[in-house]
């Protein structure tokens, strides 16, 4: 290639890319209608699974629920749905087909409800969405939930879709990072991120010797979160809520067996070791130092705003301790954990939405300029994203 052609290709490439950083331009969330108080859950769970005789496990679930930092959770699976599918309580039954049938409809429908709110918050027509990233642990079919969501919303047939399956609790962080790459590398792109999780795929009765299931029964809830991401916002309609300044992914060496998920004939099984809070707590500071070094920004942890995936109360406690965070710095994460439980990949979007609400209530001078999103999942994988809030970004919210 001659130097003139190389220059022309370089010019084309520059013209194809955005000028500014990707930013969050709208956020929406949704939950199924059934809300379960955490204090009532052990009685409910052991009754509907006909397991009242497993008194030790019920006492264990009660202890975990009390220490979980969760007040309530939302669930798609109701008692009526369970009565229609009694084999869902038996982990050895071949119930995957029935679970996938229900999830294939419910997961994109919940996402459509969150996405409609994100699109309204963004303020431009649905047909101007150019890319869709969908993340769920319930996907087991193609065409998948991304295709169904595109139909439900009436997205353009030229929308470029990406499906993320089984990323678990880092699905939201991964989706946001991919959205940043797409928005910055495609001038004018408007990316819809949709995460949607319903626990029905992994609901079983209790079984002696299976404490993972008891932990999961205490933690996980259902919800969907959607975000519109784009660069070079077109005012006055588009307002950048959070600019995405930097993103990275890190895997904790030797931790591949500490969080795992697998689909089998009876649904999804998972394992969460009791080392998870310590492993994550021991790794986050290195990720943060590397991120801010790469940006050339000097950061004091207490001067940032925080959107940490609330995987469990002990994870937040460990992070707070290792980073020396003041009380209240993880308030948005603790609030979401309390009101909704751990909704896997979706949770971090709820935390971002909660942070946005809390920042609106602050004076501009009190609201930290820089912040961090962190999410964790199988791997153990840590997603880190540094956010920046442009001046005036909270006005009019
Ligand atoms: C479960 C807890 C609320 C319990 O609170 P405390 O630790 O303060 O209390 P504690 O030490 O007295 O423990 C109470 C009971 O919980 C049990 N327990 C603790 N961790 C457990 C685990 N990983 N598996 C099974 N049981 C567990 C203890 O053995 C104990 O049982 P007994 O009382 O019988 O002695 C907390 O440990 C916590 O938040 N853990 C983090 C949960 C986690 O790893 N979440 C990540 C989910 S995965 C995720 O977010 C990503 C993804 O899915 O992709």
PDB file of C-alpha atoms and ligand atoms in Angstrom, residues 56 59-61 63-69 137 166-171 210-216 218-220 258-261 270-277 280 309-317 337 342 344-345 376-378, ligand 1:
ATOM      1  CA  UNK A  56     -30.586 -28.333  60.067  1.00  0.00           C
ATOM      2  CA  UNK A  59     -31.729 -23.365  60.401  1.00  0.00           C
ATOM      3  CA  UNK A  60     -28.662 -22.704  58.224  1.00  0.00           C
ATOM      4  CA  UNK A  61     -30.705 -20.824  55.610  1.00  0.00           C
ATOM      5  CA  UNK A  63     -28.818 -17.870  59.764  1.00  0.00           C
ATOM      6  CA  UNK A  64     -27.545 -16.873  56.312  1.00  0.00           C
ATOM      7  CA  UNK A  65     -30.688 -14.838  55.542  1.00  0.00           C
ATOM      8  CA  UNK A  66     -30.281 -12.909  58.817  1.00  0.00           C
ATOM      9  CA  UNK A  67     -26.649 -12.061  57.993  1.00  0.00           C
ATOM     10  CA  UNK A  68     -27.209 -11.416  54.277  1.00  0.00           C
ATOM     11  CA  UNK A  69     -27.888  -7.681  54.438  1.00  0.00           C
ATOM     12  CA  UNK A 137     -27.341 -16.835  32.631  1.00  0.00           C
ATOM     13  CA  UNK A 166     -23.367 -17.505  31.619  1.00  0.00           C
ATOM     14  CA  UNK A 167     -21.070 -14.641  32.581  1.00  0.00           C
ATOM     15  CA  UNK A 168     -22.890 -14.666  35.897  1.00  0.00           C
ATOM     16  CA  UNK A 169     -22.302 -11.680  38.101  1.00  0.00           C
ATOM     17  CA  UNK A 170     -19.712 -10.070  35.835  1.00  0.00           C
ATOM     18  CA  UNK A 171     -22.131  -9.992  32.863  1.00  0.00           C
ATOM     19  CA  UNK A 210     -25.188 -29.087  49.168  1.00  0.00           C
ATOM     20  CA  UNK A 211     -24.552 -25.816  51.048  1.00  0.00           C
ATOM     21  CA  UNK A 212     -24.027 -23.889  47.757  1.00  0.00           C
ATOM     22  CA  UNK A 213     -27.687 -24.179  46.986  1.00  0.00           C
ATOM     23  CA  UNK A 214     -28.605 -22.907  50.450  1.00  0.00           C
ATOM     24  CA  UNK A 215     -26.306 -19.900  50.004  1.00  0.00           C
ATOM     25  CA  UNK A 216     -27.778 -19.160  46.567  1.00  0.00           C
ATOM     26  CA  UNK A 218     -30.464 -16.764  50.427  1.00  0.00           C
ATOM     27  CA  UNK A 219     -28.769 -14.379  47.984  1.00  0.00           C
ATOM     28  CA  UNK A 220     -30.141 -14.366  44.482  1.00  0.00           C
ATOM     29  CA  UNK A 258     -14.280 -20.810  43.460  1.00  0.00           C
ATOM     30  CA  UNK A 259     -17.304 -19.580  41.489  1.00  0.00           C
ATOM     31  CA  UNK A 260     -18.725 -21.890  38.846  1.00  0.00           C
ATOM     32  CA  UNK A 261     -22.010 -22.444  37.018  1.00  0.00           C
ATOM     33  CA  UNK A 270     -23.560 -23.419  40.809  1.00  0.00           C
ATOM     34  CA  UNK A 271     -20.746 -23.503  43.328  1.00  0.00           C
ATOM     35  CA  UNK A 272     -19.644 -20.507  45.380  1.00  0.00           C
ATOM     36  CA  UNK A 273     -16.763 -21.215  47.767  1.00  0.00           C
ATOM     37  CA  UNK A 274     -16.512 -19.502  51.118  1.00  0.00           C
ATOM     38  CA  UNK A 275     -13.145 -18.045  49.977  1.00  0.00           C
ATOM     39  CA  UNK A 276     -14.876 -15.662  47.538  1.00  0.00           C
ATOM     40  CA  UNK A 277     -15.033 -12.557  49.799  1.00  0.00           C
ATOM     41  CA  UNK A 280     -12.027 -10.578  45.792  1.00  0.00           C
ATOM     42  CA  UNK A 309     -21.451  -5.417  42.564  1.00  0.00           C
ATOM     43  CA  UNK A 310     -22.989  -6.442  45.911  1.00  0.00           C
ATOM     44  CA  UNK A 311     -22.348 -10.177  45.482  1.00  0.00           C
ATOM     45  CA  UNK A 312     -22.856 -10.661  49.206  1.00  0.00           C
ATOM     46  CA  UNK A 313     -22.631  -8.574  52.384  1.00  0.00           C
ATOM     47  CA  UNK A 314     -19.239 -10.082  53.283  1.00  0.00           C
ATOM     48  CA  UNK A 315     -17.789  -9.096  49.878  1.00  0.00           C
ATOM     49  CA  UNK A 316     -18.701  -5.458  50.476  1.00  0.00           C
ATOM     50  CA  UNK A 317     -17.304  -5.674  54.037  1.00  0.00           C
ATOM     51  CA  UNK A 337     -28.445  -5.598  48.032  1.00  0.00           C
ATOM     52  CA  UNK A 342     -27.913 -10.266  44.292  1.00  0.00           C
ATOM     53  CA  UNK A 344     -26.208 -11.411  39.246  1.00  0.00           C
ATOM     54  CA  UNK A 345     -24.978  -9.412  36.215  1.00  0.00           C
ATOM     55  CA  UNK A 376     -17.129 -10.097  39.915  1.00  0.00           C
ATOM     56  CA  UNK A 377     -18.105 -13.517  38.631  1.00  0.00           C
ATOM     57  CA  UNK A 378     -16.879 -16.957  37.542  1.00  0.00           C
TER      58      UNK A 378
HETATM   59  C1  LIG B   1     -23.235 -15.755  53.447  1.00  0.00           C
HETATM   60  C2  LIG B   1     -22.915 -14.567  54.363  1.00  0.00           C
HETATM   61  C3  LIG B   1     -24.079 -13.558  54.248  1.00  0.00           C
HETATM   62  C4  LIG B   1     -22.830 -15.051  55.805  1.00  0.00           C
HETATM   63  O1  LIG B   1     -22.462 -13.994  56.678  1.00  0.00           O
HETATM   64  P1  LIG B   1     -21.176 -14.099  57.641  1.00  0.00           P
HETATM   65  O2  LIG B   1     -20.018 -14.617  56.853  1.00  0.00           O
HETATM   66  O3  LIG B   1     -21.039 -12.809  58.330  1.00  0.00           O
HETATM   67  O4  LIG B   1     -21.675 -15.139  58.714  1.00  0.00           O
HETATM   68  P2  LIG B   1     -21.050 -16.540  59.205  1.00  0.00           P
HETATM   69  O5  LIG B   1     -19.580 -16.620  59.030  1.00  0.00           O
HETATM   70  O6  LIG B   1     -21.629 -16.768  60.567  1.00  0.00           O
HETATM   71  O7  LIG B   1     -21.738 -17.576  58.196  1.00  0.00           O
HETATM   72  C5  LIG B   1     -23.119 -17.922  58.290  1.00  0.00           C
HETATM   73  C6  LIG B   1     -23.291 -19.213  57.545  1.00  0.00           C
HETATM   74  O8  LIG B   1     -23.049 -18.983  56.170  1.00  0.00           O
HETATM   75  C7  LIG B   1     -22.266 -20.066  55.665  1.00  0.00           C
HETATM   76  N1  LIG B   1     -21.543 -19.679  54.452  1.00  0.00           N
HETATM   77  C8  LIG B   1     -20.727 -18.630  54.265  1.00  0.00           C
HETATM   78  N2  LIG B   1     -20.227 -18.642  53.017  1.00  0.00           N
HETATM   79  C9  LIG B   1     -20.734 -19.729  52.403  1.00  0.00           C
HETATM   80  C10 LIG B   1     -20.601 -20.299  51.111  1.00  0.00           C
HETATM   81  N3  LIG B   1     -19.847 -19.732  50.170  1.00  0.00           N
HETATM   82  N4  LIG B   1     -21.274 -21.446  50.845  1.00  0.00           N
HETATM   83  C11 LIG B   1     -22.095 -22.010  51.770  1.00  0.00           C
HETATM   84  N5  LIG B   1     -22.273 -21.511  53.017  1.00  0.00           N
HETATM   85  C12 LIG B   1     -21.593 -20.395  53.322  1.00  0.00           C
HETATM   86  C13 LIG B   1     -21.315 -20.353  56.823  1.00  0.00           C
HETATM   87  O9  LIG B   1     -20.741 -21.630  56.690  1.00  0.00           O
HETATM   88  C14 LIG B   1     -22.274 -20.277  58.005  1.00  0.00           C
HETATM   89  O10 LIG B   1     -22.937 -21.504  58.169  1.00  0.00           O
HETATM   90  P3  LIG B   1     -23.277 -22.041  59.636  1.00  0.00           P
HETATM   91  O11 LIG B   1     -24.108 -20.982  60.292  1.00  0.00           O
HETATM   92  O12 LIG B   1     -24.009 -23.324  59.397  1.00  0.00           O
HETATM   93  O13 LIG B   1     -21.955 -22.226  60.325  1.00  0.00           O
HETATM   94  C15 LIG B   1     -21.577 -13.912  53.977  1.00  0.00           C
HETATM   95  O14 LIG B   1     -20.528 -14.823  54.234  1.00  0.00           O
HETATM   96  C16 LIG B   1     -21.497 -13.471  52.560  1.00  0.00           C
HETATM   97  O15 LIG B   1     -22.067 -12.442  52.168  1.00  0.00           O
HETATM   98  N6  LIG B   1     -20.727 -14.221  51.772  1.00  0.00           N
HETATM   99  C17 LIG B   1     -20.454 -13.868  50.385  1.00  0.00           C
HETATM  100  C18 LIG B   1     -21.376 -14.603  49.503  1.00  0.00           C
HETATM  101  C19 LIG B   1     -20.788 -14.722  48.123  1.00  0.00           C
HETATM  102  O16 LIG B   1     -19.754 -15.347  47.925  1.00  0.00           O
HETATM  103  N7  LIG B   1     -21.441 -14.116  47.127  1.00  0.00           N
HETATM  104  C20 LIG B   1     -21.004 -14.161  45.775  1.00  0.00           C
HETATM  105  C21 LIG B   1     -22.078 -14.797  44.992  1.00  0.00           C
HETATM  106  S1  LIG B   1     -21.497 -15.168  43.423  1.00  0.00           S
HETATM  107  C22 LIG B   1     -21.553 -13.738  42.570  1.00  0.00           C
HETATM  108  O17 LIG B   1     -21.969 -12.700  43.047  1.00  0.00           O
HETATM  109  C23 LIG B   1     -21.047 -13.859  41.192  1.00  0.00           C
HETATM  110  C24 LIG B   1     -21.726 -14.856  40.306  1.00  0.00           C
HETATM  111  O18 LIG B   1     -22.676 -15.538  40.701  1.00  0.00           O
HETATM  112  O19 LIG B   1     -21.320 -14.906  39.133  1.00  0.00           O
END
